[in-house]
């Protein structure tokens, strides 16, 4: 695994899927996506479960609401990549040029 993409997620049911799909479409290769649900109270959990069912390279973790830094640190502890990238749950990435 070359890159671990970590996404802290808090109440992002309306944006998370678009963010993940933009990473998939970006041209990034040899990667995993790690979503850390930071105590969401909306339907973020359902979105995460659906994405995990659809894509085998997505890892998912939940924690009590502890803030974005704690969620990123949780993602780092799960990551297996040589490099780490962070995305917010409402970010979009454009096509990468290598």
Tab-separated table of C-alpha atoms in Angstrom:
chain	number	residue	atom	x	y	z
A	1	UNK	CA	0.000	0.000	0.000
A	2	UNK	CA	1.501	3.302	-1.046
A	3	UNK	CA	-0.998	5.945	0.157
A	4	UNK	CA	-3.485	5.989	3.015
A	5	UNK	CA	-6.180	8.631	2.526
A	6	UNK	CA	-7.744	9.562	5.870
A	7	UNK	CA	-11.131	11.270	6.059
A	8	UNK	CA	-12.429	12.420	9.458
A	9	UNK	CA	-16.217	12.363	9.215
A	10	UNK	CA	-18.681	14.265	11.379
A	11	UNK	CA	-22.299	14.779	10.273
A	12	UNK	CA	-21.391	14.655	6.597
A	13	UNK	CA	-24.104	12.427	5.179
A	14	UNK	CA	-24.634	14.843	2.262
A	15	UNK	CA	-21.000	15.268	1.193
A	16	UNK	CA	-18.989	12.163	2.105
A	17	UNK	CA	-19.940	9.999	-0.871
A	18	UNK	CA	-19.000	12.767	-3.317
A	19	UNK	CA	-15.636	13.187	-1.593
A	20	UNK	CA	-14.864	9.463	-1.773
A	21	UNK	CA	-15.935	9.287	-5.417
A	22	UNK	CA	-13.679	12.238	-6.266
A	23	UNK	CA	-10.716	10.420	-4.699
A	24	UNK	CA	-11.528	7.282	-6.683
A	25	UNK	CA	-11.794	9.277	-9.929
A	26	UNK	CA	-8.628	11.293	-9.237
A	27	UNK	CA	-6.150	8.912	-10.821
A	28	UNK	CA	-4.546	8.006	-7.504
A	29	UNK	CA	-3.216	4.434	-7.567
A	30	UNK	CA	-2.244	1.949	-4.867
A	31	UNK	CA	-4.229	3.498	-2.035
A	32	UNK	CA	-6.669	2.825	0.758
A	33	UNK	CA	-9.305	5.157	2.140
A	34	UNK	CA	-9.839	5.296	5.893
A	35	UNK	CA	-13.004	6.993	7.146
A	36	UNK	CA	-13.139	7.800	10.860
A	37	UNK	CA	-16.632	8.660	12.044
A	38	UNK	CA	-16.182	11.136	14.889
A	39	UNK	CA	-19.491	10.597	16.676
A	40	UNK	CA	-21.864	11.697	13.928
A	41	UNK	CA	-25.522	12.105	14.871
A	42	UNK	CA	-26.922	12.072	11.322
A	43	UNK	CA	-26.866	9.256	8.736
A	44	UNK	CA	-23.094	9.350	8.200
A	45	UNK	CA	-22.797	5.807	9.586
A	46	UNK	CA	-25.158	4.487	6.905
A	47	UNK	CA	-23.219	6.277	4.167
A	48	UNK	CA	-19.952	4.818	5.487
A	49	UNK	CA	-21.367	1.293	5.640
A	50	UNK	CA	-22.666	1.615	2.091
A	51	UNK	CA	-19.266	2.815	0.831
A	52	UNK	CA	-17.510	-0.062	2.624
A	53	UNK	CA	-19.913	-2.543	1.033
A	54	UNK	CA	-19.216	-1.057	-2.383
A	55	UNK	CA	-15.413	-0.678	-2.176
A	56	UNK	CA	-13.093	-3.222	-0.542
A	57	UNK	CA	-10.259	-0.688	-0.168
A	58	UNK	CA	-12.240	1.481	2.285
A	59	UNK	CA	-11.649	0.966	5.998
A	60	UNK	CA	-14.072	2.362	8.562
A	61	UNK	CA	-13.736	3.217	12.233
A	62	UNK	CA	-16.028	4.915	14.743
A	63	UNK	CA	-15.212	6.882	17.853
A	64	UNK	CA	-16.985	9.157	20.317
A	65	UNK	CA	-16.906	12.775	19.249
A	66	UNK	CA	-13.350	13.850	20.037
A	67	UNK	CA	-12.570	16.344	17.294
A	68	UNK	CA	-10.852	16.299	13.938
A	69	UNK	CA	-7.324	15.870	15.332
A	70	UNK	CA	-8.312	12.766	17.303
A	71	UNK	CA	-10.072	11.366	14.227
A	72	UNK	CA	-6.965	11.940	12.094
A	73	UNK	CA	-4.794	10.286	14.736
A	74	UNK	CA	-7.173	7.304	14.803
A	75	UNK	CA	-6.856	7.071	11.029
A	76	UNK	CA	-3.068	7.178	11.260
A	77	UNK	CA	-3.137	4.257	13.706
A	78	UNK	CA	-5.120	2.206	11.159
A	79	UNK	CA	-3.163	3.266	8.073
A	80	UNK	CA	-0.933	0.792	6.256
A	81	UNK	CA	0.333	3.152	3.557
A	82	UNK	CA	3.832	4.485	3.165
A	83	UNK	CA	2.378	7.993	2.762
A	84	UNK	CA	-0.649	9.651	4.346
A	85	UNK	CA	-3.060	12.172	2.832
A	86	UNK	CA	-5.864	13.917	4.688
A	87	UNK	CA	-9.163	15.008	3.173
A	88	UNK	CA	-12.104	16.737	4.780
A	89	UNK	CA	-15.452	15.027	4.297
A	90	UNK	CA	-16.649	17.906	2.116
A	91	UNK	CA	-13.544	18.148	-0.112
A	92	UNK	CA	-13.234	17.258	-3.764
A	93	UNK	CA	-10.054	16.385	-5.569
A	94	UNK	CA	-9.522	17.001	-9.251
A	95	UNK	CA	-7.735	14.649	-11.586
A	96	UNK	CA	-4.124	14.159	-10.541
A	97	UNK	CA	-1.397	14.596	-13.140
A	98	UNK	CA	1.648	12.372	-12.743
